[in-house]
């Protein structure tokens, strides 16, 4: 299990909206789970033969595959890693946390920057008790698409929604969302995990290296959060009504694992919908 977070680490997250926790994963774990996520991403994306320049702006930022835990058994114990889930719960001051979804974000060599945005607005979760664990298999640096965070932005009353799917996200230089505060870019050493609040504005630099920046992320939310009035596969698949607690097989408890047992995956969507990021098309 994880070492207890220090008061300083908790205060950093509460005040700044992000924190890096060192030495969370061993080299053996990173090697083993890196192979598993690599294979899952290759399987999910095998139908997409387009070169980087022929993809949309959003797709040029990274190759995204969500809910790998559902159809990649070797990834499942990584997504539900107890040390990572325990830290997420501590940061949210929650007795238990559920998974919203996991995702691989593989920024290929020459991949463009990730535009400034905050995550929570894309999710159908009413309460802002959400945190993302950002796990680079090889560490992250200035040349490989490292993340920048706007300190304290999780406390801003931001009403605009950043469009990074067809647009350029928040304008940090001329817009009001960042309050004129410059992002702070963070190197994450191999074995460390960066956690950021769901309402923290963040972005990532281009990948100027000759290798893919391999990152796995897990989004957690405090058990008891409810559905707000917007669409998202994580709640639509369970047909949850607005205002209902978000619980079910698509969003199982991630920490503490009931009985110490990994959750069974839910039935996959039928038919698979190509419009959902990371799901394969219905034909190869």
Short mmCIF file of C-alpha atoms in Angstrom, two decimals:
data_model
loop_
_atom_site.label_atom_id
_atom_site.label_comp_id
_atom_site.label_asym_id
_atom_site.label_seq_id
_atom_site.Cartn_x
_atom_site.Cartn_y
_atom_site.Cartn_z
CA UNK A 1 0.00 0.00 0.00
CA UNK A 2 1.04 3.60 -0.48
CA UNK A 3 2.90 5.52 2.16
CA UNK A 4 0.64 8.08 3.80
CA UNK A 5 0.70 11.37 1.96
CA UNK A 6 2.49 14.15 3.77
CA UNK A 7 0.69 17.26 4.93
CA UNK A 8 2.77 19.21 2.41
CA UNK A 9 1.65 17.01 -0.48
CA UNK A 10 -2.01 17.35 0.50
CA UNK A 11 -1.65 21.11 0.85
CA UNK A 12 0.09 21.36 -2.51
CA UNK A 13 -2.80 19.59 -4.22
CA UNK A 14 -5.44 21.61 -2.38
CA UNK A 15 -3.76 24.94 -3.09
CA UNK A 16 -2.32 24.38 -6.56
CA UNK A 17 -4.60 21.69 -8.04
CA UNK A 18 -1.82 19.25 -8.92
CA UNK A 19 0.96 17.31 -7.25
CA UNK A 20 3.62 14.79 -8.27
CA UNK A 21 4.07 11.80 -5.97
CA UNK A 22 7.48 10.18 -6.40
CA UNK A 23 8.44 6.50 -6.29
CA UNK A 24 4.94 5.09 -6.64
CA UNK A 25 5.75 2.37 -9.18
CA UNK A 26 8.71 0.04 -9.52
CA UNK A 27 10.70 -0.41 -12.72
CA UNK A 28 9.34 -3.95 -12.99
CA UNK A 29 5.75 -2.72 -12.77
CA UNK A 30 6.34 -0.06 -15.40
CA UNK A 31 7.97 -2.55 -17.73
CA UNK A 32 5.23 -5.14 -17.30
CA UNK A 33 2.27 -2.80 -17.52
CA UNK A 34 3.89 -0.78 -20.29
CA UNK A 35 3.95 -3.90 -22.46
CA UNK A 36 0.29 -4.57 -21.61
CA UNK A 37 -0.88 -1.05 -22.49
CA UNK A 38 1.25 -1.02 -25.67
CA UNK A 39 -0.47 -4.21 -26.82
CA UNK A 40 -3.93 -2.89 -25.95
CA UNK A 41 -3.34 0.37 -27.84
CA UNK A 42 -2.01 -1.51 -30.87
CA UNK A 43 -5.08 -3.75 -30.88
CA UNK A 44 -7.52 -0.87 -30.52
CA UNK A 45 -5.86 1.26 -33.19
CA UNK A 46 -4.98 -1.46 -35.71
CA UNK A 47 -7.62 -0.22 -38.15
CA UNK A 48 -6.22 3.34 -38.28
CA UNK A 49 -3.42 3.46 -40.85
CA UNK A 50 -3.51 7.24 -41.39
CA UNK A 51 -0.22 9.11 -41.04
CA UNK A 52 -0.15 11.79 -38.36
CA UNK A 53 -0.61 14.67 -40.82
CA UNK A 54 -3.90 13.22 -42.11
CA UNK A 55 -5.57 13.09 -38.70
CA UNK A 56 -7.65 15.81 -37.06
CA UNK A 57 -5.98 18.41 -34.82
CA UNK A 58 -7.23 16.53 -31.77
CA UNK A 59 -5.93 13.19 -33.05
CA UNK A 60 -2.55 14.75 -33.80
CA UNK A 61 -2.15 15.50 -30.09
CA UNK A 62 -2.30 11.86 -29.03
CA UNK A 63 -3.72 8.45 -29.78
CA UNK A 64 -6.47 7.99 -27.20
CA UNK A 65 -7.89 4.65 -26.07
CA UNK A 66 -10.39 4.63 -23.21
CA UNK A 67 -11.58 1.91 -20.86
CA UNK A 68 -8.73 -0.43 -21.63
CA UNK A 69 -9.45 -2.20 -18.34
CA UNK A 70 -12.61 -3.62 -19.88
CA UNK A 71 -11.12 -5.57 -22.79
CA UNK A 72 -7.43 -5.86 -21.85
CA UNK A 73 -7.11 -8.19 -18.83
CA UNK A 74 -3.39 -7.49 -18.44
CA UNK A 75 -4.12 -3.75 -18.07
CA UNK A 76 -6.87 -4.24 -15.46
CA UNK A 77 -4.61 -4.63 -12.39
CA UNK A 78 -2.71 -1.51 -13.43
CA UNK A 79 -5.83 0.62 -13.73
CA UNK A 80 -6.95 -0.62 -10.30
CA UNK A 81 -3.51 -0.38 -8.74
CA UNK A 82 -4.12 -0.04 -4.98
CA UNK A 83 -1.37 2.47 -4.33
CA UNK A 84 -2.66 4.83 -7.01
CA UNK A 85 -6.29 4.47 -5.93
CA UNK A 86 -5.39 5.07 -2.30
CA UNK A 87 -3.60 8.32 -3.12
CA UNK A 88 -6.56 9.47 -5.25
CA UNK A 89 -8.91 8.84 -2.33
CA UNK A 90 -6.65 10.73 0.06
CA UNK A 91 -6.44 13.73 -2.26
CA UNK A 92 -10.24 13.84 -2.55
CA UNK A 93 -10.74 13.19 1.19
CA UNK A 94 -12.98 10.29 0.18
CA UNK A 95 -13.55 6.99 1.95
CA UNK A 96 -13.85 5.31 -1.45
CA UNK A 97 -13.31 6.27 -5.08
CA UNK A 98 -14.76 4.93 -8.30
CA UNK A 99 -13.25 4.86 -11.75
CA UNK A 100 -14.74 7.16 -14.37
CA UNK A 101 -12.58 5.64 -17.06
CA UNK A 102 -8.96 4.89 -17.80
CA UNK A 103 -7.23 5.87 -21.01
CA UNK A 104 -3.97 5.59 -22.86
CA UNK A 105 -2.71 8.90 -24.24
CA UNK A 106 0.11 8.06 -26.63
CA UNK A 107 1.65 11.22 -28.10
CA UNK A 108 3.61 10.04 -31.11
CA UNK A 109 6.87 11.53 -32.29
CA UNK A 110 6.13 14.95 -33.84
CA UNK A 111 2.69 14.92 -32.20
CA UNK A 112 1.34 18.42 -31.65
CA UNK A 113 0.68 20.10 -28.32
CA UNK A 114 -2.36 19.26 -26.22
CA UNK A 115 -4.50 22.40 -26.05
CA UNK A 116 -5.35 24.09 -22.71
CA UNK A 117 -8.50 22.73 -21.08
CA UNK A 118 -9.98 21.39 -17.88
CA UNK A 119 -11.39 17.88 -17.78
CA UNK A 120 -14.40 18.05 -15.48
CA UNK A 121 -16.59 19.93 -17.95
CA UNK A 122 -16.42 16.99 -20.36
CA UNK A 123 -17.75 14.58 -17.75
CA UNK A 124 -21.31 14.01 -16.56
CA UNK A 125 -20.35 14.34 -12.89
CA UNK A 126 -22.11 17.04 -10.85
CA UNK A 127 -19.74 17.36 -7.94
CA UNK A 128 -16.15 18.53 -8.65
CA UNK A 129 -14.61 15.72 -6.60
CA UNK A 130 -12.52 14.26 -9.38
CA UNK A 131 -8.81 13.60 -9.88
CA UNK A 132 -6.71 12.16 -12.69
CA UNK A 133 -3.62 10.03 -12.18
CA UNK A 134 -1.19 10.71 -15.08
CA UNK A 135 1.37 7.90 -15.38
CA UNK A 136 4.24 8.19 -17.91
CA UNK A 137 5.89 4.81 -18.50
CA UNK A 138 9.20 6.43 -19.43
CA UNK A 139 8.92 9.60 -17.39
CA UNK A 140 8.15 12.90 -19.08
CA UNK A 141 10.33 15.80 -20.09
CA UNK A 142 10.27 19.04 -22.06
CA UNK A 143 10.98 17.22 -25.33
CA UNK A 144 8.43 14.44 -24.96
CA UNK A 145 5.15 16.22 -24.31
CA UNK A 146 5.25 17.03 -20.61
CA UNK A 147 2.25 18.59 -18.89
CA UNK A 148 1.78 22.18 -17.79
CA UNK A 149 -0.74 23.17 -15.11
CA UNK A 150 -2.19 26.57 -14.22
CA UNK A 151 -1.67 26.71 -10.44
CA UNK A 152 -4.83 27.30 -8.45
CA UNK A 153 -7.12 27.21 -11.48
CA UNK A 154 -9.25 24.45 -9.92
CA UNK A 155 -10.59 27.19 -7.61
CA UNK A 156 -11.51 29.59 -10.43
CA UNK A 157 -15.17 30.00 -11.33
CA UNK A 158 -14.74 29.09 -14.99
CA UNK A 159 -17.98 28.95 -16.95
CA UNK A 160 -16.57 28.64 -20.47
CA UNK A 161 -15.95 25.16 -21.88
CA UNK A 162 -12.70 24.60 -23.77
CA UNK A 163 -13.18 23.01 -27.19
CA UNK A 164 -10.09 20.92 -27.84
CA UNK A 165 -11.89 18.54 -30.17
CA UNK A 166 -12.38 20.99 -33.06
CA UNK A 167 -10.78 24.15 -31.65
CA UNK A 168 -7.73 25.33 -29.75
CA UNK A 169 -8.96 25.22 -26.15
CA UNK A 170 -8.57 28.11 -23.72
CA UNK A 171 -6.57 31.16 -24.79
CA UNK A 172 -4.13 31.44 -21.89
CA UNK A 173 -2.58 34.63 -23.24
CA UNK A 174 -5.69 36.69 -23.92
CA UNK A 175 -8.61 34.82 -22.35
CA UNK A 176 -10.00 35.22 -18.84
CA UNK A 177 -9.99 31.58 -17.78
CA UNK A 178 -6.38 31.42 -16.52
CA UNK A 179 -6.54 34.85 -14.80
CA UNK A 180 -3.23 35.74 -16.43
CA UNK A 181 -1.39 32.99 -14.55
CA UNK A 182 1.16 31.14 -16.67
CA UNK A 183 1.15 27.34 -16.68
CA UNK A 184 3.85 25.54 -14.75
CA UNK A 185 5.40 22.67 -16.71
CA UNK A 186 6.41 19.64 -14.70
CA UNK A 187 8.92 16.88 -15.35
CA UNK A 188 7.62 13.58 -14.00
CA UNK A 189 10.41 11.08 -13.26
CA UNK A 190 9.92 7.46 -14.18
CA UNK A 191 8.07 5.73 -11.35
CA UNK A 192 6.33 8.92 -10.24
CA UNK A 193 2.68 9.80 -10.83
CA UNK A 194 1.22 13.26 -11.44
CA UNK A 195 -2.25 13.87 -10.00
CA UNK A 196 -4.38 16.81 -11.09
CA UNK A 197 -7.82 18.00 -10.03
CA UNK A 198 -10.60 17.67 -12.59
CA UNK A 199 -10.99 21.46 -12.72
CA UNK A 200 -7.29 22.31 -13.09
CA UNK A 201 -6.44 23.91 -16.43
CA UNK A 202 -3.66 21.93 -18.08
CA UNK A 203 -1.97 21.39 -21.44
CA UNK A 204 1.01 19.52 -22.83
CA UNK A 205 3.94 20.44 -25.03
CA UNK A 206 4.57 18.86 -28.45
CA UNK A 207 6.58 15.66 -28.65
CA UNK A 208 9.88 16.74 -30.15
CA UNK A 209 11.58 13.42 -29.46
CA UNK A 210 11.92 10.44 -31.79
CA UNK A 211 9.83 8.12 -29.59
CA UNK A 212 6.20 7.95 -28.53
CA UNK A 213 5.32 9.51 -25.18
CA UNK A 214 3.50 6.61 -23.53
CA UNK A 215 1.08 7.65 -20.80
CA UNK A 216 -1.70 5.79 -19.04
CA UNK A 217 -4.22 7.79 -17.04
CA UNK A 218 -6.93 6.85 -14.59
CA UNK A 219 -9.79 9.19 -13.69
CA UNK A 220 -11.24 8.77 -10.21
CA UNK A 221 -14.26 10.34 -8.54
CA UNK A 222 -15.49 10.23 -4.97
CA UNK A 223 -18.09 7.57 -4.31
CA UNK A 224 -21.49 9.23 -3.96
CA UNK A 225 -21.10 11.76 -6.79
CA UNK A 226 -24.19 12.17 -8.95
CA UNK A 227 -24.97 12.49 -12.64
CA UNK A 228 -25.39 15.95 -14.11
CA UNK A 229 -27.43 16.76 -17.18
CA UNK A 230 -25.01 15.96 -19.98
CA UNK A 231 -24.12 12.95 -22.08
CA UNK A 232 -21.20 10.62 -21.51
CA UNK A 233 -20.71 6.89 -22.18
CA UNK A 234 -19.74 6.23 -18.56
CA UNK A 235 -23.29 6.99 -17.45
CA UNK A 236 -25.24 6.53 -20.70
CA UNK A 237 -24.22 2.87 -20.86
CA UNK A 238 -25.83 2.33 -17.46
CA UNK A 239 -28.90 4.46 -18.31
CA UNK A 240 -28.46 6.48 -15.12
CA UNK A 241 -30.96 9.32 -14.70
CA UNK A 242 -29.84 12.88 -13.95
CA UNK A 243 -29.28 13.34 -10.23
CA UNK A 244 -28.73 9.64 -9.51
CA UNK A 245 -25.59 8.42 -7.72
CA UNK A 246 -23.05 7.24 -10.28
CA UNK A 247 -22.49 3.58 -9.51
CA UNK A 248 -22.60 0.40 -11.50
CA UNK A 249 -20.46 -1.99 -13.53
CA UNK A 250 -19.04 0.72 -15.83
CA UNK A 251 -17.86 2.81 -12.85
CA UNK A 252 -16.89 0.27 -10.17
CA UNK A 253 -15.18 1.01 -6.87
CA UNK A 254 -11.47 1.40 -7.56
CA UNK A 255 -10.33 1.80 -3.96
CA UNK A 256 -10.63 0.06 -1.63
CA UNK A 257 -11.34 -2.92 -3.86
CA UNK A 258 -14.29 -4.87 -2.42
CA UNK A 259 -12.85 -8.08 -1.03
CA UNK A 260 -9.51 -7.13 -2.58
CA UNK A 261 -10.80 -8.44 -5.90
CA UNK A 262 -10.54 -6.76 -9.29
CA UNK A 263 -13.96 -5.87 -10.75
CA UNK A 264 -15.42 -7.83 -13.61
CA UNK A 265 -15.72 -5.82 -16.83
CA UNK A 266 -19.22 -4.79 -17.94
CA UNK A 267 -20.70 -5.95 -21.25
CA UNK A 268 -19.09 -4.02 -24.09
CA UNK A 269 -21.30 -1.55 -25.99
CA UNK A 270 -23.34 -3.25 -28.71
CA UNK A 271 -22.92 -2.21 -31.38
CA UNK A 272 -19.56 -0.55 -30.80
CA UNK A 273 -19.84 3.10 -31.76
CA UNK A 274 -16.88 4.60 -33.68
CA UNK A 275 -17.76 8.03 -32.26
CA UNK A 276 -16.57 6.99 -28.81
CA UNK A 277 -12.86 7.82 -28.47
CA UNK A 278 -10.67 4.77 -28.40
CA UNK A 279 -13.29 2.18 -29.29
CA UNK A 280 -12.51 0.23 -32.46
CA UNK A 281 -14.72 0.56 -35.49
CA UNK A 282 -17.29 -2.14 -36.13
CA UNK A 283 -15.16 -3.48 -39.00
CA UNK A 284 -11.36 -3.74 -39.06
#
